[in-house]
Backbone as JSON, one array per atom type, in Angstrom:
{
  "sequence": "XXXXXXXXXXXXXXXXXXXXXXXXXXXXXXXXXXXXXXXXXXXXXXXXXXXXXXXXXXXXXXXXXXXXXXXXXXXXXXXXXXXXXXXXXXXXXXXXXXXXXXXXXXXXXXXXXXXXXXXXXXXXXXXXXXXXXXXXXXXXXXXXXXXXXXXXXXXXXXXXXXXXXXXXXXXXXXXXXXXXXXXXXXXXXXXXXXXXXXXXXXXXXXXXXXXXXXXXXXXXXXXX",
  "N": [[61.16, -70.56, -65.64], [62.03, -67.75, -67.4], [60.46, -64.38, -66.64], [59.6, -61.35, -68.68], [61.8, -58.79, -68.53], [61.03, -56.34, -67.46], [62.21, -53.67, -66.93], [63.46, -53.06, -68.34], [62.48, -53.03, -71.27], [61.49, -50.47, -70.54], [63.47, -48.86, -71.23], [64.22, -49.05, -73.1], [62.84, -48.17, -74.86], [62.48, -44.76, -75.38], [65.29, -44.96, -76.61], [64.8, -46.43, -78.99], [62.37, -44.74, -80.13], [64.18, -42.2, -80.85], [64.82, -42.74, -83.03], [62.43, -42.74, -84.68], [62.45, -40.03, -86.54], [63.85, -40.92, -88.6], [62.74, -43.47, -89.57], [60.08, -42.32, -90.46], [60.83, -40.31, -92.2], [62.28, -41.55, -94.37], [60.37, -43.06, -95.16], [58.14, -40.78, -95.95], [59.72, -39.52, -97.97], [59.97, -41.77, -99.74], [57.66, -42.18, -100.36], [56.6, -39.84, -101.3], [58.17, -39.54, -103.99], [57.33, -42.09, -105.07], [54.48, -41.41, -105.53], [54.51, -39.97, -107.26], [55.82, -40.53, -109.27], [54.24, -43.16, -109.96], [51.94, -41.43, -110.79], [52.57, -40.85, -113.47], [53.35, -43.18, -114.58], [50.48, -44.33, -114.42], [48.89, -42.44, -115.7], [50.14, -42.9, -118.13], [49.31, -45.58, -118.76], [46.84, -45.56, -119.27], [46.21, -43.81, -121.0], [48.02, -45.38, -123.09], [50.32, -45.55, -124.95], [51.88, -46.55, -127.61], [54.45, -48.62, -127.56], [55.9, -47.84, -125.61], [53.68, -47.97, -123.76], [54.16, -50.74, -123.4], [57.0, -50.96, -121.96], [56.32, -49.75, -119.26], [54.2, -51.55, -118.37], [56.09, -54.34, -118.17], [57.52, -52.71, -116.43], [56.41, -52.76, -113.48], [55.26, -54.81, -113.51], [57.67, -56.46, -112.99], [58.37, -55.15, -110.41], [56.23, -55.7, -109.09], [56.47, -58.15, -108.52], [58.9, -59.63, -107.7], [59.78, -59.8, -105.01], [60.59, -57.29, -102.13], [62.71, -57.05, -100.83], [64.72, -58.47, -101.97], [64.81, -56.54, -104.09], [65.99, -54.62, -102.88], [68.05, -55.32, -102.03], [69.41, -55.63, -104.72], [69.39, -53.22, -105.67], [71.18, -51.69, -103.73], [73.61, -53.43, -103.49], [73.97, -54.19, -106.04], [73.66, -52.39, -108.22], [75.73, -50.52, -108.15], [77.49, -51.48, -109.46], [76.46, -51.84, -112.2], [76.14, -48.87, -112.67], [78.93, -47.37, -112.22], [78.98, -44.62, -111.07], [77.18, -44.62, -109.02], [78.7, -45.7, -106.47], [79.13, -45.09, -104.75], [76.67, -45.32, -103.17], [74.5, -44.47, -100.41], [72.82, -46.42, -97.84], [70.39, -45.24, -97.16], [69.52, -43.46, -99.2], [69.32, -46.09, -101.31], [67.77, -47.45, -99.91], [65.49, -45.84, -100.08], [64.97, -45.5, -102.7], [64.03, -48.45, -103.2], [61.89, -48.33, -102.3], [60.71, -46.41, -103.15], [60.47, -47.18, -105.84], [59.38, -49.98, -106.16], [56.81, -49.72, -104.3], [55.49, -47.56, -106.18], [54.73, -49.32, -108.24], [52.69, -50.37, -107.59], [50.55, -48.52, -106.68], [50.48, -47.62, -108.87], [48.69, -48.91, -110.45], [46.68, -48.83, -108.67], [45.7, -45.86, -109.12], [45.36, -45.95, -112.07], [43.07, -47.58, -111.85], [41.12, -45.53, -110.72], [41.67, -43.57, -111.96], [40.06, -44.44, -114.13], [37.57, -44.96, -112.98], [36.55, -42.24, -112.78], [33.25, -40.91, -113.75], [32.34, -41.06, -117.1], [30.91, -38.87, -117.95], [32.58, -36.84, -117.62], [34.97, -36.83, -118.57], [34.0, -36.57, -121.12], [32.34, -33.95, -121.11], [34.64, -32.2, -120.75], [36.26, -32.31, -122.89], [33.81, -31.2, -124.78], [34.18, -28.97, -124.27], [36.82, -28.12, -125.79], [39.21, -28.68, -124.1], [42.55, -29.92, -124.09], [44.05, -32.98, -124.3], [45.83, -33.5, -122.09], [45.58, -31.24, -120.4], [42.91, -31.48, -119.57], [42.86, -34.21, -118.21], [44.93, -32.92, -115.99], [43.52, -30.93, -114.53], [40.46, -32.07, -114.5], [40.35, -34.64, -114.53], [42.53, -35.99, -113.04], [41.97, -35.0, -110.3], [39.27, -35.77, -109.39], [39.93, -38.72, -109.62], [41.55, -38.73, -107.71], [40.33, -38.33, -105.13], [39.37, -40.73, -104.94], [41.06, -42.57, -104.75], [42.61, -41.47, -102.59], [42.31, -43.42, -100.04], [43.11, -45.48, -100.52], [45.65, -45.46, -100.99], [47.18, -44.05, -99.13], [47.07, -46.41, -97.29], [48.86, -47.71, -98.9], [51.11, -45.98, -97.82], [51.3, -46.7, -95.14], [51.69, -49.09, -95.19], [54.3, -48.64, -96.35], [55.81, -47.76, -94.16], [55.87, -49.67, -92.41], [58.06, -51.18, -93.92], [59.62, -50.03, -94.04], [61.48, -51.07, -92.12], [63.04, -53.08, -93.33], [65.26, -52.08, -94.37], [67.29, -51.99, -92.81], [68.5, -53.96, -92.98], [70.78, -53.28, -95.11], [72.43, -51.65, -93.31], [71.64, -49.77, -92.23], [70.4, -47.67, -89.42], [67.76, -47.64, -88.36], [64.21, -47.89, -87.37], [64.13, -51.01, -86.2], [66.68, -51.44, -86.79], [67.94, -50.68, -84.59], [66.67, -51.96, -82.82], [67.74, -54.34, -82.91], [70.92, -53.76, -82.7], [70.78, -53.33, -80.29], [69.4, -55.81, -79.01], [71.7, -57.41, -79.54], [73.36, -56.87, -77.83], [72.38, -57.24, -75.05], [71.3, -59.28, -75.87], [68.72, -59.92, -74.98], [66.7, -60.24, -76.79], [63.5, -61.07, -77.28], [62.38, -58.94, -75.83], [63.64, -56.21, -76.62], [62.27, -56.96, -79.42], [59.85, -57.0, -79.41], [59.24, -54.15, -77.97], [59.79, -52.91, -80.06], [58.43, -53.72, -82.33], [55.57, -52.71, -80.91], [55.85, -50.15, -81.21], [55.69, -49.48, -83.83], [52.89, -50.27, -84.06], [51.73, -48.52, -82.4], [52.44, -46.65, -84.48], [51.38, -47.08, -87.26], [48.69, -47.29, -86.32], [48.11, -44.74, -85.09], [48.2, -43.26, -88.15], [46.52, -44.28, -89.54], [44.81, -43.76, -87.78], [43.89, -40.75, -89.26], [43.76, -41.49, -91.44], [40.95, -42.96, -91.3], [39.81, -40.29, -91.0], [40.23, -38.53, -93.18], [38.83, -39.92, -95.05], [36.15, -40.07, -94.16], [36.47, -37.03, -94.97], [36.46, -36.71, -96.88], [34.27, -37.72, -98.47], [32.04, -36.57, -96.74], [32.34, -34.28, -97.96], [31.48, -34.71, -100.78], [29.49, -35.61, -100.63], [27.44, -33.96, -100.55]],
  "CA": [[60.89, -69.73, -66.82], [62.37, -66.29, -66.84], [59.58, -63.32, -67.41], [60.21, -60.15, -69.44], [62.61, -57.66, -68.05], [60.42, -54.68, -67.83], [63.0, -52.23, -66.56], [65.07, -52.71, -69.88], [61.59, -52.77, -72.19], [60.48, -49.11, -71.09], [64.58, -48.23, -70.82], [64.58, -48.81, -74.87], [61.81, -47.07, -75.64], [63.08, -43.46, -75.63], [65.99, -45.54, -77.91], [64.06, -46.76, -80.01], [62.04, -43.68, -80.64], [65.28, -41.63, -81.44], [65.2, -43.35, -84.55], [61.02, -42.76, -85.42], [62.53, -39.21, -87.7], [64.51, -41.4, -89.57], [61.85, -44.09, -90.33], [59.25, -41.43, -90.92], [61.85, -39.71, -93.48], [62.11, -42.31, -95.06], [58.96, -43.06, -96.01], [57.73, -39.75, -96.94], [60.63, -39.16, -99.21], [59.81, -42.68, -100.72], [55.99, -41.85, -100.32], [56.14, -38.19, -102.08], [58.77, -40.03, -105.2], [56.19, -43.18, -105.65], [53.02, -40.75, -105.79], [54.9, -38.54, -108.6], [55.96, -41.96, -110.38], [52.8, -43.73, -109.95], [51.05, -40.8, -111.45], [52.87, -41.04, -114.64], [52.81, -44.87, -114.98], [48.8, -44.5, -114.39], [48.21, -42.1, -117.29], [50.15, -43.67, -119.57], [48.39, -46.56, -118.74], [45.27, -45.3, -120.0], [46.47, -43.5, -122.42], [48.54, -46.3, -123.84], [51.51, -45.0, -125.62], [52.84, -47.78, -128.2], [55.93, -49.47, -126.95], [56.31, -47.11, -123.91], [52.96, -49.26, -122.8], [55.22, -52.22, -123.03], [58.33, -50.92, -121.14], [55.33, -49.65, -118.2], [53.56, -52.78, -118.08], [57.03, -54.65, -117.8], [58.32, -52.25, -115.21], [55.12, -52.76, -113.06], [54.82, -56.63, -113.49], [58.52, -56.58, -112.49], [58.34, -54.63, -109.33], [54.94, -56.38, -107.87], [56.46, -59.71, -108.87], [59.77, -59.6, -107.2], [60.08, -59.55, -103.06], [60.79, -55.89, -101.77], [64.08, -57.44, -99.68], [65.5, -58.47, -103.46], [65.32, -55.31, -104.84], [66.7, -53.3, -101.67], [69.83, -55.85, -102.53], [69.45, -55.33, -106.1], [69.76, -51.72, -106.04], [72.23, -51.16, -102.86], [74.59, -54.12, -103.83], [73.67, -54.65, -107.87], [73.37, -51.04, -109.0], [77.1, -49.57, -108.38], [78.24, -52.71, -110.41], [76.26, -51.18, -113.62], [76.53, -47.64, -112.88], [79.94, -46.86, -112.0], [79.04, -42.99, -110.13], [76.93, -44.81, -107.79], [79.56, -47.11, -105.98], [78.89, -44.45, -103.02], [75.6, -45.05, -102.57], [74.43, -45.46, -98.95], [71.67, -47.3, -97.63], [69.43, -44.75, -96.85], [68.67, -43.76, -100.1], [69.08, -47.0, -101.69], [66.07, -47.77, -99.63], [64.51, -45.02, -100.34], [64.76, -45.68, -104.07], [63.55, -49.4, -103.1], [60.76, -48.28, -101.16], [60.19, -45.85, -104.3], [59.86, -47.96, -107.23], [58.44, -50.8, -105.6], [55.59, -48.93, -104.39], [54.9, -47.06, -107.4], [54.37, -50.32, -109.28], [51.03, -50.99, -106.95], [49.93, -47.2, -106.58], [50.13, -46.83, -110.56], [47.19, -49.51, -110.94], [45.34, -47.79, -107.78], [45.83, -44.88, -109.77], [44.96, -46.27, -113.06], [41.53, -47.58, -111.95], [40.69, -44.24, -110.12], [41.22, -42.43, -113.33], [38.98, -44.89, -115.33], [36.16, -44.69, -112.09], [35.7, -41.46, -113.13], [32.52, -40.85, -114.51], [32.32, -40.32, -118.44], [30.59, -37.6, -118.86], [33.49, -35.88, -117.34], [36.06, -36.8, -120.11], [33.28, -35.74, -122.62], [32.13, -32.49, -120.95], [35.92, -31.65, -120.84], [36.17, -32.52, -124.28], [33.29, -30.85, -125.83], [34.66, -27.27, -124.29], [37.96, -28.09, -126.49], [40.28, -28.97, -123.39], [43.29, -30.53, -124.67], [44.45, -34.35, -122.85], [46.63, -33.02, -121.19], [44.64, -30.14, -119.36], [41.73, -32.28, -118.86], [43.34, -35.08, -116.83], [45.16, -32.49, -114.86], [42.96, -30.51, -113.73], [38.97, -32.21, -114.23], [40.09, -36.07, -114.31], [43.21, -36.42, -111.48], [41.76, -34.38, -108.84], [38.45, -36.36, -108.68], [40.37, -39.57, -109.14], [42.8, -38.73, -106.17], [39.53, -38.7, -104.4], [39.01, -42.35, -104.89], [42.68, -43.31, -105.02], [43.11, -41.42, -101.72], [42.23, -44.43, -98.8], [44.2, -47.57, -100.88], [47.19, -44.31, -101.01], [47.24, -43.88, -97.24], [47.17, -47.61, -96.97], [50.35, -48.25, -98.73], [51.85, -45.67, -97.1], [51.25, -47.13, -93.94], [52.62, -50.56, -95.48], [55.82, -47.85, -96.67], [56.36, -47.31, -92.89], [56.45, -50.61, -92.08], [58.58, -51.9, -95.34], [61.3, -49.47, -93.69], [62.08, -52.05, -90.98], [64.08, -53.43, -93.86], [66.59, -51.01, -94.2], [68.52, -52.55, -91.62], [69.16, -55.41, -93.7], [71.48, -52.31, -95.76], [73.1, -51.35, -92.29], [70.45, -48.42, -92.01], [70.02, -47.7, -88.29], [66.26, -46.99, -87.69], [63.7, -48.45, -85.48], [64.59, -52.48, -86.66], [68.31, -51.52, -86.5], [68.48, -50.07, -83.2], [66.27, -52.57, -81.31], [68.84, -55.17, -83.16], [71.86, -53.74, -82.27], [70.48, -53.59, -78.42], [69.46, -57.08, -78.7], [72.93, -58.15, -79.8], [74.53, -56.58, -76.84], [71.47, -57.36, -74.17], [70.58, -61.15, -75.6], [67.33, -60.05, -74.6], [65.58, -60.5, -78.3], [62.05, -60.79, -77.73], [61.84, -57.96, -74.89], [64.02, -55.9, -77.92], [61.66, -56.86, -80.75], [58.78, -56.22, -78.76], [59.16, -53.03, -77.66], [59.61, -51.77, -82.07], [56.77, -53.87, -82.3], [54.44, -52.26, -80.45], [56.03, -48.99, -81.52], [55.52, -49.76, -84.71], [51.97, -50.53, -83.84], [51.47, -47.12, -82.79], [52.46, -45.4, -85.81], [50.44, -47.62, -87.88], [47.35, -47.04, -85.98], [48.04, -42.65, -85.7], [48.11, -43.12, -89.47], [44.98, -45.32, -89.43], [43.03, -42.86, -87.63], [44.15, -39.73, -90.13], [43.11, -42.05, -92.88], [39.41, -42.68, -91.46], [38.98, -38.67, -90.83], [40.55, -38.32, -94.49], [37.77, -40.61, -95.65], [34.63, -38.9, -93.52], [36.11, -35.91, -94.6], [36.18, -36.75, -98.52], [32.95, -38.67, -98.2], [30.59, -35.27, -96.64], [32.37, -32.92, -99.09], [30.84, -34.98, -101.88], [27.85, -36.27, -100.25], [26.39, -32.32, -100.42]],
  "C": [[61.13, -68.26, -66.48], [61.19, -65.3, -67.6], [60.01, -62.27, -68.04], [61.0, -59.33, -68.2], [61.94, -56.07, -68.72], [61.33, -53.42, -67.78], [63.45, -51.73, -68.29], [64.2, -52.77, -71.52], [61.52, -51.09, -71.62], [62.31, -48.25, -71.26], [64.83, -47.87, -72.51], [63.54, -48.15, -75.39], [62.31, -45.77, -75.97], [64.65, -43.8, -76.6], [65.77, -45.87, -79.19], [63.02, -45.69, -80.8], [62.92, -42.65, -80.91], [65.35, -41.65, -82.74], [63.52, -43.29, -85.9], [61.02, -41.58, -86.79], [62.74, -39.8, -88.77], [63.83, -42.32, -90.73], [60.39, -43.18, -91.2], [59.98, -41.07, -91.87], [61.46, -40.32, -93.98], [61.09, -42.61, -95.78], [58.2, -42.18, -96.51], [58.7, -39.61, -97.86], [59.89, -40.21, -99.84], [58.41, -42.58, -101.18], [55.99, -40.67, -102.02], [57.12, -38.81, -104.02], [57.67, -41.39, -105.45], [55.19, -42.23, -106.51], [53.55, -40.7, -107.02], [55.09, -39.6, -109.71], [54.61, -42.83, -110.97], [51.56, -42.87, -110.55], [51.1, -41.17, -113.2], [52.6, -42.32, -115.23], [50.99, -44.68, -115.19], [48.35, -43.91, -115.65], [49.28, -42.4, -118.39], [49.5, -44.94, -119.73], [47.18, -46.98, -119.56], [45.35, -44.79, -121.12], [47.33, -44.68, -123.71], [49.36, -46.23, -124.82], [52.13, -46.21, -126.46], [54.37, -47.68, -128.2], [56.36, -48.83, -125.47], [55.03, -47.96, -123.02], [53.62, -50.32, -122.21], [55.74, -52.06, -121.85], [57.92, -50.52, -119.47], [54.64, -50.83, -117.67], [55.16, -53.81, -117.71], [57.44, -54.3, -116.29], [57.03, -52.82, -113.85], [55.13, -54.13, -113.15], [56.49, -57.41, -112.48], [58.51, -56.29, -110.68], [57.26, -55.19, -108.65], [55.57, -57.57, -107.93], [57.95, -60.14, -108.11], [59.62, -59.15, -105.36], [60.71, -58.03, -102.91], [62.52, -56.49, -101.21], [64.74, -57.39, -100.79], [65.86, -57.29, -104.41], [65.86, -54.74, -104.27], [68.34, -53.85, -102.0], [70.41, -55.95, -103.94], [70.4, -53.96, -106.15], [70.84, -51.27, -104.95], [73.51, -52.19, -103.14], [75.2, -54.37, -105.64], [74.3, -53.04, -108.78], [74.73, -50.66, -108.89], [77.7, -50.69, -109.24], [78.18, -52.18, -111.63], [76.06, -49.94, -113.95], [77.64, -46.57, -112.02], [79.85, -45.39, -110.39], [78.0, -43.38, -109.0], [77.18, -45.93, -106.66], [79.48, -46.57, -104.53], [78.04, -44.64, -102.25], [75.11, -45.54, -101.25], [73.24, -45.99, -98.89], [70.06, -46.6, -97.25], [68.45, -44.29, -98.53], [68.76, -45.44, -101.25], [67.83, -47.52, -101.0], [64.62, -47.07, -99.88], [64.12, -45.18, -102.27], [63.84, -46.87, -104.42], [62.53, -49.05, -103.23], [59.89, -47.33, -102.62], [59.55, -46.68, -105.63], [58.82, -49.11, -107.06], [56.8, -50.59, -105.4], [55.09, -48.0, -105.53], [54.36, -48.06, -108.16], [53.17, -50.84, -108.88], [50.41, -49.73, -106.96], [49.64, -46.8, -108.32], [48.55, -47.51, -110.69], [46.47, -49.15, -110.31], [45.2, -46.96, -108.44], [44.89, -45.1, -110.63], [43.19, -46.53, -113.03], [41.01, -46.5, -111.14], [40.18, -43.22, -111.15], [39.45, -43.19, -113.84], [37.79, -44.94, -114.24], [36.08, -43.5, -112.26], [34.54, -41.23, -113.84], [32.55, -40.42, -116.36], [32.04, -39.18, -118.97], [31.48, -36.46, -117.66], [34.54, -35.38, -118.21], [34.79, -35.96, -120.97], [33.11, -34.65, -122.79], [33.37, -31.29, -120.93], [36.16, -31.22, -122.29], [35.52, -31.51, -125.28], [33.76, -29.01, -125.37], [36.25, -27.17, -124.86], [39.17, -27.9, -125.5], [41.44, -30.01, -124.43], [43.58, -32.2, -123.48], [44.86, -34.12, -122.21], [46.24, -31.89, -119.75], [43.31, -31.08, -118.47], [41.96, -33.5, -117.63], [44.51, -34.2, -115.81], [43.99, -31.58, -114.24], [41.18, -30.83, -113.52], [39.52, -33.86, -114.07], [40.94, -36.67, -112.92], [42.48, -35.9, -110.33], [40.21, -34.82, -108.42], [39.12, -38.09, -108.81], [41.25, -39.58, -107.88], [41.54, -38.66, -105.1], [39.15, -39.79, -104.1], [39.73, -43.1, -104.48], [43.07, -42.99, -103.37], [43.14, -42.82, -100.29], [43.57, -45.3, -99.37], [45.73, -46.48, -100.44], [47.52, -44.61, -99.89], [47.29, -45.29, -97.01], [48.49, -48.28, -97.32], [51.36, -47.73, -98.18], [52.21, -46.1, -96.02], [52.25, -48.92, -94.55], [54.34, -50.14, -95.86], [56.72, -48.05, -95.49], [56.58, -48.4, -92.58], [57.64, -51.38, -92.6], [59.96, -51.24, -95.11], [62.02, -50.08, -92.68], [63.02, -52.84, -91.89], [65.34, -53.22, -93.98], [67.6, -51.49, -93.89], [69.27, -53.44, -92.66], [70.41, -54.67, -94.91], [72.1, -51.3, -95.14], [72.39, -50.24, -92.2], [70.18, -48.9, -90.27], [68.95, -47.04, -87.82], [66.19, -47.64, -86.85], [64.2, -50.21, -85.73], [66.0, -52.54, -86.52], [68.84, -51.31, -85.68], [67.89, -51.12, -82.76], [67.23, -54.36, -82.02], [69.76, -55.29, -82.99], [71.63, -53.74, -80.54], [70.06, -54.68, -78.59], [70.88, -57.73, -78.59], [73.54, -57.81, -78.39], [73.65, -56.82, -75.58], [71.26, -58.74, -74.32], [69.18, -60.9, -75.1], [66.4, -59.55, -76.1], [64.45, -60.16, -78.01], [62.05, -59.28, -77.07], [62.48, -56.63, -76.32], [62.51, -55.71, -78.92], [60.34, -56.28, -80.49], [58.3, -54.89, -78.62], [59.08, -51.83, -79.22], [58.46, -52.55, -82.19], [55.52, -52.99, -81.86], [54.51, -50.02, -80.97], [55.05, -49.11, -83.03], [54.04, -49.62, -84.99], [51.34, -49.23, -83.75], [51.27, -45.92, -83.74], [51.94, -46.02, -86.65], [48.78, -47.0, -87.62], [47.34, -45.14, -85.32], [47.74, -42.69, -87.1], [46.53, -43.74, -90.18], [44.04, -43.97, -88.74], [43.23, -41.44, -88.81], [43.35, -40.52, -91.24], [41.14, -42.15, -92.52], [38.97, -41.13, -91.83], [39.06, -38.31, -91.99], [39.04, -38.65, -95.14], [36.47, -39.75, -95.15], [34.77, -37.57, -94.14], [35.98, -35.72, -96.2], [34.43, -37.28, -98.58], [31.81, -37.52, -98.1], [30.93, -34.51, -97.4], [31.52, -33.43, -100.24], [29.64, -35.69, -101.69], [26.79, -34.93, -100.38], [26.04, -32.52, -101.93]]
}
């Protein structure tokens, strides 16, 4: 039984981290375009707009209900078919668009019940000083729901970062595409997969501890 080949696990590491900007990119771009999406979906949600409810609830039933891999081949193979000007598109943002809509369609309903856990007599007290809807859920109803909304947030992000190991599958050379193309030419697979594994692992659990201190640090501001 042959054991791991350590030399050629710590030799890919500094390879494999070459490629951690790219996956990070990635996911904040797709991160910072979800939020902004997922805001909008959420208050129309609540607000409930006839027929634009529909075409929200649709989009949103679509996107949780469909596999993330299907849409990345949807939109990087599908999409220049039915819109001509994007026959260029490469794989980076096609994933990033994935990684966008997808995730917006689970962050809108975090969203959504964040708003409505606000207390009532916040809408009302808004209300009875003649705020308009619009004023009131920006500035007295989002910014104590984003207090509520923040942990599950930080949680799919962290599921964002992982969800970019797809990529590859759209010739994107991050961390999944590099320790794939060095498998192919090494044959040494697991020691390969391993080594983004555990990377991987890492930047999961940095993001994991930001998210507790987030939490402690939302938690004593409103515990006074």
């Amino acid at each position: 039984m042959q054991g791991l080949d350590i030399g050629y696990m710590w030799g890919l590491v500094p390879v494999i981290l070459g490629y951690v900007p790219l996956t990070l990119g990635m996911a904040l771009a797709g991160m910072a375009c979800a939020l902004v999406l997922a805001c909008l979906l959420a208050v129309e949600r609540v607000a409930r707009v006839p027929v634009l409810d529909r075409a929200v609830v649709l989009f949103i039933s679509f996107f949780r209900g469909t596999p993330l891999l299907v849409q990345l081949f949807l939109f990087y193979y599908g999409l220049p078919r039915l819109v001509p000007f994007l026959v260029n598109i490469d794989g980076v943002t096609a994933a990033v668009i994935g990684l966008t809509l997808h995730f917006s369609a689970y962050m809108a309903e975090s969203i959504r019940a964040a708003i409505l856990g606000v207390d009532r007599s916040q809408w009302e007290a808004a209300r009875a000083v003649g705020m308009s809807e619009g004023v009131m859920m920006t500035r007295i109803i989002l910014p104590q729901a984003a207090r509520i909304a923040a942990p599950t947030l930080v949680n799919y992000f962290i599921d964002m970062v992982k969800s970019t190991s797809l990529a590859f599958t759209l010739g994107v050379t991050e961390m999944m595409g590099a320790a794939q193309k060095e498998a192919a030419g090494s044959f040494l697979y697991f020691e390969a997969f391993l080594v983004v594994a555990v990377i991987y692992w890492g930047i999961v659990e940095a993001f994991s501890f930001l998210q507790r201190r987030l939490e402690h640090r939302l938690g004593r501001a409103y515990s006074r």
